[in-house]
PDB file of C-alpha atoms in Angstrom:
ATOM      1  CA  MET B   1       0.000   0.000   0.000  1.00  0.00           C
ATOM      2  CA  THR B   2       1.012   3.566  -0.433  1.00  0.00           C
ATOM      3  CA  SER B   3       0.347   6.825   1.357  1.00  0.00           C
ATOM      4  CA  THR B   4       0.438   8.936  -1.794  1.00  0.00           C
ATOM      5  CA  PRO B   5      -2.724  10.964  -2.421  1.00  0.00           C
ATOM      6  CA  GLN B   6      -3.078   9.566  -5.941  1.00  0.00           C
ATOM      7  CA  SER B   7      -4.164   6.174  -4.615  1.00  0.00           C
ATOM      8  CA  SER B   8      -7.086   7.550  -2.682  1.00  0.00           C
ATOM      9  CA  ASP B   9     -10.826   7.767  -3.244  1.00  0.00           C
ATOM     10  CA  LEU B  10     -11.017  10.889  -1.088  1.00  0.00           C
ATOM     11  CA  ASP B  11     -13.321  13.592  -2.458  1.00  0.00           C
ATOM     12  CA  PRO B  12     -11.033  15.680  -4.723  1.00  0.00           C
ATOM     13  CA  ALA B  13     -12.454  18.890  -3.235  1.00  0.00           C
ATOM     14  CA  ILE B  14     -11.168  17.815   0.186  1.00  0.00           C
ATOM     15  CA  ALA B  15      -7.898  16.410  -1.159  1.00  0.00           C
ATOM     16  CA  ALA B  16      -7.197  19.704  -2.935  1.00  0.00           C
ATOM     17  CA  ARG B  17      -7.126  21.689   0.269  1.00  0.00           C
ATOM     18  CA  LEU B  18      -5.557  19.115   2.606  1.00  0.00           C
ATOM     19  CA  LYS B  19      -2.057  20.176   3.682  1.00  0.00           C
ATOM     20  CA  ARG B  20       0.052  17.099   4.348  1.00  0.00           C
ATOM     21  CA  SER B  21       3.436  16.778   6.008  1.00  0.00           C
ATOM     22  CA  ALA B  22       6.420  15.599   3.965  1.00  0.00           C
ATOM     23  CA  ASP B  23       5.377  11.986   4.497  1.00  0.00           C
ATOM     24  CA  GLY B  24       1.888  12.617   3.107  1.00  0.00           C
ATOM     25  CA  LEU B  25       0.130  12.500   6.462  1.00  0.00           C
ATOM     26  CA  VAL B  26      -1.905  14.753   8.714  1.00  0.00           C
ATOM     27  CA  PRO B  27      -2.312  14.330  12.476  1.00  0.00           C
ATOM     28  CA  ALA B  28      -5.786  13.181  13.492  1.00  0.00           C
ATOM     29  CA  ILE B  29      -7.091  13.866  16.994  1.00  0.00           C
ATOM     30  CA  ALA B  30      -9.714  11.436  18.279  1.00  0.00           C
ATOM     31  CA  GLN B  31     -12.070  12.939  20.848  1.00  0.00           C
ATOM     32  CA  GLN B  32     -14.924  11.251  22.698  1.00  0.00           C
ATOM     33  CA  TYR B  33     -17.935  13.066  21.278  1.00  0.00           C
ATOM     34  CA  ASP B  34     -19.975  13.406  24.476  1.00  0.00           C
ATOM     35  CA  THR B  35     -17.459  13.752  27.306  1.00  0.00           C
ATOM     36  CA  GLY B  36     -14.879  15.750  25.329  1.00  0.00           C
ATOM     37  CA  GLU B  37     -12.002  13.495  26.401  1.00  0.00           C
ATOM     38  CA  VAL B  38      -9.046  13.618  24.012  1.00  0.00           C
ATOM     39  CA  LEU B  39      -8.473   9.919  23.433  1.00  0.00           C
ATOM     40  CA  MET B  40      -5.438   9.660  21.178  1.00  0.00           C
ATOM     41  CA  LEU B  41      -3.636  11.124  18.201  1.00  0.00           C
ATOM     42  CA  GLY B  42      -3.096   9.077  15.062  1.00  0.00           C
ATOM     43  CA  TRP B  43      -2.063   9.829  11.486  1.00  0.00           C
ATOM     44  CA  MET B  44      -4.102   9.778   8.311  1.00  0.00           C
ATOM     45  CA  ASP B  45      -3.254   9.882   4.657  1.00  0.00           C
ATOM     46  CA  ASP B  46      -5.940  10.733   2.112  1.00  0.00           C
ATOM     47  CA  GLU B  47      -7.238   7.183   1.913  1.00  0.00           C
ATOM     48  CA  ALA B  48      -7.435   6.778   5.697  1.00  0.00           C
ATOM     49  CA  LEU B  49      -9.437  10.013   5.862  1.00  0.00           C
ATOM     50  CA  HIS B  50     -11.667   8.767   3.059  1.00  0.00           C
ATOM     51  CA  ARG B  51     -12.321   5.504   4.915  1.00  0.00           C
ATOM     52  CA  THR B  52     -12.980   7.389   8.150  1.00  0.00           C
ATOM     53  CA  LEU B  53     -15.539   9.556   6.353  1.00  0.00           C
ATOM     54  CA  THR B  54     -17.301   6.676   4.604  1.00  0.00           C
ATOM     55  CA  THR B  55     -17.104   3.536   6.781  1.00  0.00           C
ATOM     56  CA  GLY B  56     -18.184   4.890  10.158  1.00  0.00           C
ATOM     57  CA  ARG B  57     -15.013   3.562  11.768  1.00  0.00           C
ATOM     58  CA  CYS B  58     -11.924   5.601  12.439  1.00  0.00           C
ATOM     59  CA  THR B  59      -9.062   4.482  10.216  1.00  0.00           C
ATOM     60  CA  TYR B  60      -5.446   5.558  10.548  1.00  0.00           C
ATOM     61  CA  TRP B  61      -2.178   5.079   8.725  1.00  0.00           C
ATOM     62  CA  SER B  62       0.271   3.253  10.967  1.00  0.00           C
ATOM     63  CA  ARG B  63       3.675   4.864  10.590  1.00  0.00           C
ATOM     64  CA  SER B  64       5.390   1.982  12.369  1.00  0.00           C
ATOM     65  CA  ARG B  65       3.703  -0.801  10.416  1.00  0.00           C
ATOM     66  CA  GLN B  66       3.208   1.206   7.203  1.00  0.00           C
ATOM     67  CA  GLU B  67      -0.330  -0.015   6.734  1.00  0.00           C
ATOM     68  CA  TYR B  68      -3.914   1.071   7.230  1.00  0.00           C
ATOM     69  CA  TRP B  69      -5.246   0.421  10.675  1.00  0.00           C
ATOM     70  CA  VAL B  70      -8.921   0.320  11.584  1.00  0.00           C
ATOM     71  CA  LYS B  71      -8.915   1.191  15.250  1.00  0.00           C
ATOM     72  CA  GLY B  72     -10.535  -1.756  17.041  1.00  0.00           C
ATOM     73  CA  ASP B  73      -9.956  -4.444  14.414  1.00  0.00           C
ATOM     74  CA  THR B  74      -7.565  -6.220  16.777  1.00  0.00           C
ATOM     75  CA  SER B  75      -8.795  -5.063  20.184  1.00  0.00           C
ATOM     76  CA  GLY B  76     -12.512  -4.658  19.546  1.00  0.00           C
ATOM     77  CA  HIS B  77     -12.101  -1.100  20.774  1.00  0.00           C
ATOM     78  CA  TYR B  78     -13.627   0.553  17.740  1.00  0.00           C
ATOM     79  CA  GLN B  79     -14.086   4.272  17.301  1.00  0.00           C
ATOM     80  CA  HIS B  80     -17.506   4.927  15.796  1.00  0.00           C
ATOM     81  CA  VAL B  81     -17.288   8.167  13.856  1.00  0.00           C
ATOM     82  CA  LYS B  82     -19.698  10.935  14.854  1.00  0.00           C
ATOM     83  CA  SER B  83     -18.184  13.919  13.009  1.00  0.00           C
ATOM     84  CA  VAL B  84     -15.005  14.952  11.238  1.00  0.00           C
ATOM     85  CA  ALA B  85     -13.570  18.460  10.835  1.00  0.00           C
ATOM     86  CA  LEU B  86     -10.452  20.021   9.364  1.00  0.00           C
ATOM     87  CA  ASP B  87      -8.753  22.873  11.126  1.00  0.00           C
ATOM     88  CA  CYS B  88      -8.436  26.394   9.734  1.00  0.00           C
ATOM     89  CA  ASP B  89      -5.377  25.611   7.637  1.00  0.00           C
ATOM     90  CA  ALA B  90      -6.458  22.087   6.694  1.00  0.00           C
ATOM     91  CA  ASP B  91      -3.426  20.341   8.154  1.00  0.00           C
ATOM     92  CA  THR B  92      -5.081  18.645  11.123  1.00  0.00           C
ATOM     93  CA  VAL B  93      -8.170  16.448  11.483  1.00  0.00           C
ATOM     94  CA  LEU B  94     -10.464  16.311  14.512  1.00  0.00           C
ATOM     95  CA  VAL B  95     -12.621  13.192  14.669  1.00  0.00           C
ATOM     96  CA  LYS B  96     -15.366  13.024  17.267  1.00  0.00           C
ATOM     97  CA  VAL B  97     -16.017   9.366  18.011  1.00  0.00           C
ATOM     98  CA  ASP B  98     -17.842   7.020  20.297  1.00  0.00           C
ATOM     99  CA  GLN B  99     -14.974   4.976  21.724  1.00  0.00           C
ATOM    100  CA  VAL B 100     -15.680   1.347  22.612  1.00  0.00           C
ATOM    101  CA  GLY B 101     -13.709   0.453  25.741  1.00  0.00           C
ATOM    102  CA  ALA B 102     -10.178   1.728  26.141  1.00  0.00           C
ATOM    103  CA  ALA B 103      -8.635   3.992  23.504  1.00  0.00           C
ATOM    104  CA  CYS B 104      -5.091   3.190  24.631  1.00  0.00           C
ATOM    105  CA  HIS B 105      -3.291  -0.071  23.922  1.00  0.00           C
ATOM    106  CA  THR B 106      -2.224  -0.052  27.586  1.00  0.00           C
ATOM    107  CA  GLY B 107      -5.858  -0.464  28.625  1.00  0.00           C
ATOM    108  CA  ALA B 108      -6.178   3.119  29.826  1.00  0.00           C
ATOM    109  CA  ARG B 109      -9.248   5.033  28.743  1.00  0.00           C
ATOM    110  CA  THR B 110      -7.121   7.607  26.891  1.00  0.00           C
ATOM    111  CA  CYS B 111      -3.493   7.689  25.753  1.00  0.00           C
ATOM    112  CA  PHE B 112      -2.906  10.775  27.901  1.00  0.00           C
ATOM    113  CA  ASP B 113      -3.873   9.382  31.310  1.00  0.00           C
ATOM    114  CA  ALA B 114      -0.543   8.042  32.523  1.00  0.00           C
ATOM    115  CA  ASP B 115       2.213  10.559  31.892  1.00  0.00           C
ATOM    116  CA  VAL B 116       1.308  13.928  33.409  1.00  0.00           C
ATOM    117  CA  LEU B 117       4.297  16.297  33.430  1.00  0.00           C
ATOM    118  CA  PRO B 118       5.127  18.688  36.260  1.00  0.00           C
ATOM    119  CA  VAL B 119       4.045  22.272  35.603  1.00  0.00           C
ATOM    120  CA  THR B 120       5.964  24.956  37.479  1.00  0.00           C
ATOM    121  CA  GLN B 121       5.531  28.689  37.227  1.00  0.00           C
TER     122      GLN B 121
ATOM    123  CA  MET W   1      17.169  29.663  16.781  1.00  0.00           C
ATOM    124  CA  THR W   2      17.239  25.945  16.464  1.00  0.00           C
ATOM    125  CA  SER W   3      14.828  23.127  17.120  1.00  0.00           C
ATOM    126  CA  THR W   4      17.512  20.646  18.113  1.00  0.00           C
ATOM    127  CA  PRO W   5      17.045  19.103  21.566  1.00  0.00           C
ATOM    128  CA  GLN W   6      20.572  20.113  22.614  1.00  0.00           C
ATOM    129  CA  SER W   7      19.612  23.785  22.869  1.00  0.00           C
ATOM    130  CA  SER W   8      16.870  23.170  25.380  1.00  0.00           C
ATOM    131  CA  ASP W   9      16.504  23.500  29.115  1.00  0.00           C
ATOM    132  CA  LEU W  10      13.880  20.754  29.157  1.00  0.00           C
ATOM    133  CA  ASP W  11      14.233  18.314  32.055  1.00  0.00           C
ATOM    134  CA  PRO W  12      16.597  15.608  30.692  1.00  0.00           C
ATOM    135  CA  ALA W  13      14.319  12.892  32.074  1.00  0.00           C
ATOM    136  CA  ILE W  14      11.499  14.165  29.855  1.00  0.00           C
ATOM    137  CA  ALA W  15      13.774  14.855  26.880  1.00  0.00           C
ATOM    138  CA  ALA W  16      15.110  11.295  27.065  1.00  0.00           C
ATOM    139  CA  ARG W  17      11.718   9.755  26.445  1.00  0.00           C
ATOM    140  CA  LEU W  18      10.273  12.298  24.037  1.00  0.00           C
ATOM    141  CA  LYS W  19       9.869  10.836  20.543  1.00  0.00           C
ATOM    142  CA  ARG W  20      10.201  13.584  17.954  1.00  0.00           C
ATOM    143  CA  SER W  21       9.440  13.552  14.252  1.00  0.00           C
ATOM    144  CA  ALA W  22      12.263  13.964  11.746  1.00  0.00           C
ATOM    145  CA  ASP W  23      12.112  17.749  12.168  1.00  0.00           C
ATOM    146  CA  GLY W  24      12.550  17.510  15.944  1.00  0.00           C
ATOM    147  CA  LEU W  25       8.945  18.337  16.784  1.00  0.00           C
ATOM    148  CA  VAL W  26       5.955  16.745  18.457  1.00  0.00           C
ATOM    149  CA  PRO W  27       2.317  17.702  17.835  1.00  0.00           C
ATOM    150  CA  ALA W  28       0.722  19.509  20.767  1.00  0.00           C
ATOM    151  CA  ILE W  29      -3.044  19.497  21.234  1.00  0.00           C
ATOM    152  CA  ALA W  30      -4.490  22.464  23.115  1.00  0.00           C
ATOM    153  CA  GLN W  31      -7.739  21.705  24.917  1.00  0.00           C
ATOM    154  CA  GLN W  32      -9.904  24.058  26.981  1.00  0.00           C
ATOM    155  CA  TYR W  33      -9.517  22.588  30.465  1.00  0.00           C
ATOM    156  CA  ASP W  34     -13.113  22.975  31.661  1.00  0.00           C
ATOM    157  CA  THR W  35     -15.310  22.587  28.576  1.00  0.00           C
ATOM    158  CA  GLY W  36     -13.151  19.973  26.858  1.00  0.00           C
ATOM    159  CA  GLU W  37     -13.141  21.850  23.527  1.00  0.00           C
ATOM    160  CA  VAL W  38     -10.197  20.946  21.306  1.00  0.00           C
ATOM    161  CA  LEU W  39      -8.908  24.402  20.437  1.00  0.00           C
ATOM    162  CA  MET W  40      -5.992  23.861  18.052  1.00  0.00           C
ATOM    163  CA  LEU W  41      -2.962  21.786  17.269  1.00  0.00           C
ATOM    164  CA  GLY W  42       0.507  23.287  17.296  1.00  0.00           C
ATOM    165  CA  TRP W  43       4.049  21.940  17.289  1.00  0.00           C
ATOM    166  CA  MET W  44       6.651  21.919  20.033  1.00  0.00           C
ATOM    167  CA  ASP W  45      10.333  21.226  20.160  1.00  0.00           C
ATOM    168  CA  ASP W  46      12.022  20.496  23.471  1.00  0.00           C
ATOM    169  CA  GLU W  47      12.469  24.162  24.320  1.00  0.00           C
ATOM    170  CA  ALA W  48       8.860  25.059  23.507  1.00  0.00           C
ATOM    171  CA  LEU W  49       7.735  22.235  25.788  1.00  0.00           C
ATOM    172  CA  HIS W  50      10.103  23.467  28.491  1.00  0.00           C
ATOM    173  CA  ARG W  51       8.698  27.005  28.238  1.00  0.00           C
ATOM    174  CA  THR W  52       5.138  25.686  28.289  1.00  0.00           C
ATOM    175  CA  LEU W  53       5.919  23.747  31.477  1.00  0.00           C
ATOM    176  CA  THR W  54       7.659  26.622  33.231  1.00  0.00           C
ATOM    177  CA  THR W  55       6.143  29.939  32.116  1.00  0.00           C
ATOM    178  CA  GLY W  56       2.422  29.220  32.467  1.00  0.00           C
ATOM    179  CA  ARG W  57       1.801  30.215  28.845  1.00  0.00           C
ATOM    180  CA  CYS W  58       1.549  27.788  25.967  1.00  0.00           C
ATOM    181  CA  THR W  59       4.526  28.151  23.646  1.00  0.00           C
ATOM    182  CA  TYR W  60       4.862  26.545  20.229  1.00  0.00           C
ATOM    183  CA  TRP W  61       7.454  26.258  17.486  1.00  0.00           C
ATOM    184  CA  SER W  62       6.153  27.927  14.347  1.00  0.00           C
ATOM    185  CA  ARG W  63       7.042  25.746  11.366  1.00  0.00           C
ATOM    186  CA  SER W  64       6.198  28.527   8.904  1.00  0.00           C
ATOM    187  CA  ARG W  65       8.127  31.264  10.683  1.00  0.00           C
ATOM    188  CA  GLN W  66      10.786  28.979  12.214  1.00  0.00           C
ATOM    189  CA  GLU W  67      10.605  30.685  15.580  1.00  0.00           C
ATOM    190  CA  TYR W  68       9.126  30.279  19.026  1.00  0.00           C
ATOM    191  CA  TRP W  69       5.635  31.556  19.356  1.00  0.00           C
ATOM    192  CA  VAL W  70       3.917  32.365  22.652  1.00  0.00           C
ATOM    193  CA  LYS W  71       0.253  31.980  21.815  1.00  0.00           C
ATOM    194  CA  GLY W  72      -1.363  35.341  22.541  1.00  0.00           C
ATOM    195  CA  ASP W  73       1.726  37.550  22.319  1.00  0.00           C
ATOM    196  CA  THR W  74       0.298  39.205  19.204  1.00  0.00           C
ATOM    197  CA  SER W  75      -3.435  38.700  19.667  1.00  0.00           C
ATOM    198  CA  GLY W  76      -3.741  38.829  23.438  1.00  0.00           C
ATOM    199  CA  HIS W  77      -5.407  35.428  23.186  1.00  0.00           C
ATOM    200  CA  TYR W  78      -3.116  33.674  25.629  1.00  0.00           C
ATOM    201  CA  GLN W  79      -3.406  30.045  26.649  1.00  0.00           C
ATOM    202  CA  HIS W  80      -2.853  29.789  30.396  1.00  0.00           C
ATOM    203  CA  VAL W  81      -1.461  26.321  31.091  1.00  0.00           C
ATOM    204  CA  LYS W  82      -3.430  24.134  33.499  1.00  0.00           C
ATOM    205  CA  SER W  83      -1.783  20.730  32.875  1.00  0.00           C
ATOM    206  CA  VAL W  84       0.480  18.985  30.405  1.00  0.00           C
ATOM    207  CA  ALA W  85       0.633  15.275  29.573  1.00  0.00           C
ATOM    208  CA  LEU W  86       2.512  13.055  27.147  1.00  0.00           C
ATOM    209  CA  ASP W  87       0.738  10.207  25.434  1.00  0.00           C
ATOM    210  CA  CYS W  88       1.586   6.540  25.929  1.00  0.00           C
ATOM    211  CA  ASP W  89       4.433   6.536  23.418  1.00  0.00           C
ATOM    212  CA  ALA W  90       5.650  10.053  24.242  1.00  0.00           C
ATOM    213  CA  ASP W  91       5.238  11.437  20.748  1.00  0.00           C
ATOM    214  CA  THR W  92       2.269  13.760  21.378  1.00  0.00           C
ATOM    215  CA  VAL W  93       1.572  16.449  23.989  1.00  0.00           C
ATOM    216  CA  LEU W  94      -1.831  17.335  25.398  1.00  0.00           C
ATOM    217  CA  VAL W  95      -1.977  20.767  27.033  1.00  0.00           C
ATOM    218  CA  LYS W  96      -5.070  21.694  28.989  1.00  0.00           C
ATOM    219  CA  VAL W  97      -5.346  25.461  28.970  1.00  0.00           C
ATOM    220  CA  ASP W  98      -7.587  28.357  29.843  1.00  0.00           C
ATOM    221  CA  GLN W  99      -7.960  30.069  26.485  1.00  0.00           C
ATOM    222  CA  VAL W 100      -8.389  33.847  26.464  1.00  0.00           C
ATOM    223  CA  GLY W 101     -10.789  34.806  23.680  1.00  0.00           C
ATOM    224  CA  ALA W 102     -10.582  33.025  20.353  1.00  0.00           C
ATOM    225  CA  ALA W 103      -8.058  30.230  19.825  1.00  0.00           C
ATOM    226  CA  CYS W 104      -8.180  30.577  16.048  1.00  0.00           C
ATOM    227  CA  HIS W 105      -6.562  33.389  14.072  1.00  0.00           C
ATOM    228  CA  THR W 106      -9.843  33.665  12.135  1.00  0.00           C
ATOM    229  CA  GLY W 107     -11.602  34.778  15.306  1.00  0.00           C
ATOM    230  CA  ALA W 108     -13.409  31.483  15.767  1.00  0.00           C
ATOM    231  CA  ARG W 109     -13.375  29.976  19.237  1.00  0.00           C
ATOM    232  CA  THR W 110     -11.528  26.883  17.973  1.00  0.00           C
ATOM    233  CA  CYS W 111      -9.628  26.067  14.784  1.00  0.00           C
ATOM    234  CA  PHE W 112     -12.058  23.219  14.087  1.00  0.00           C
ATOM    235  CA  ASP W 113     -15.313  25.168  13.978  1.00  0.00           C
ATOM    236  CA  ALA W 114     -15.504  26.109  10.301  1.00  0.00           C
ATOM    237  CA  ASP W 115     -14.673  23.105   8.138  1.00  0.00           C
ATOM    238  CA  VAL W 116     -16.874  20.137   9.048  1.00  0.00           C
ATOM    239  CA  LEU W 117     -16.586  17.330   6.491  1.00  0.00           C
ATOM    240  CA  PRO W 118     -19.500  15.227   5.276  1.00  0.00           C
ATOM    241  CA  VAL W 119     -19.689  11.810   6.938  1.00  0.00           C
ATOM    242  CA  THR W 120     -21.489   9.112   4.952  1.00  0.00           C
ATOM    243  CA  GLN W 121     -21.930   5.490   5.898  1.00  0.00           C
TER     244      GLN W 121
END
């Protein structure tokens, strides 16, 4: 598989304004739609965004495995897509989801629960 | 200025586990601490993270201007830092802030308000 935009079925009107990093990806923030919890950050290429918009399940591009990754396919912890938005300069995606179970592979509800840094001022 | 970790005063224990992209940065999600709104996504190098942890004001690395950027220094729309966390693999930062005024340079409350994509399934 490839992360190049050419291989994607993403709506050309969206693809035309998407601003990707050098590796063809944009960061995608997954947020629990009702509680507002930020669950995790993944990466999407055009095709992953297309699948997220059209399948109802949040789909990422795994940078480590270099393959598409439907969140929950292994764990059962699917992210059911409620809404998707681009930011003002179209280089970040915010996906509001209904998260089944734990978002984090560690079993924590979110990926940001465990490592709180000390703030001093 | 430089984005290399060596130039930073970041706690070495944090710097040692931070996983940066090829350009030395990590994505940083800013979230309104009380309402849960995702406000914007910026980028931090080690020094920007250090300043965010120690000055009380969210500081990013501007990729377009190649300089540090204290959110609000121009607009007055500061982000007062409430808490900072790394995600489970230490390659993303979540900053909970108290946002003064609009987070987005367009005047919108968040950078994700204007461009909602059609979801079909």
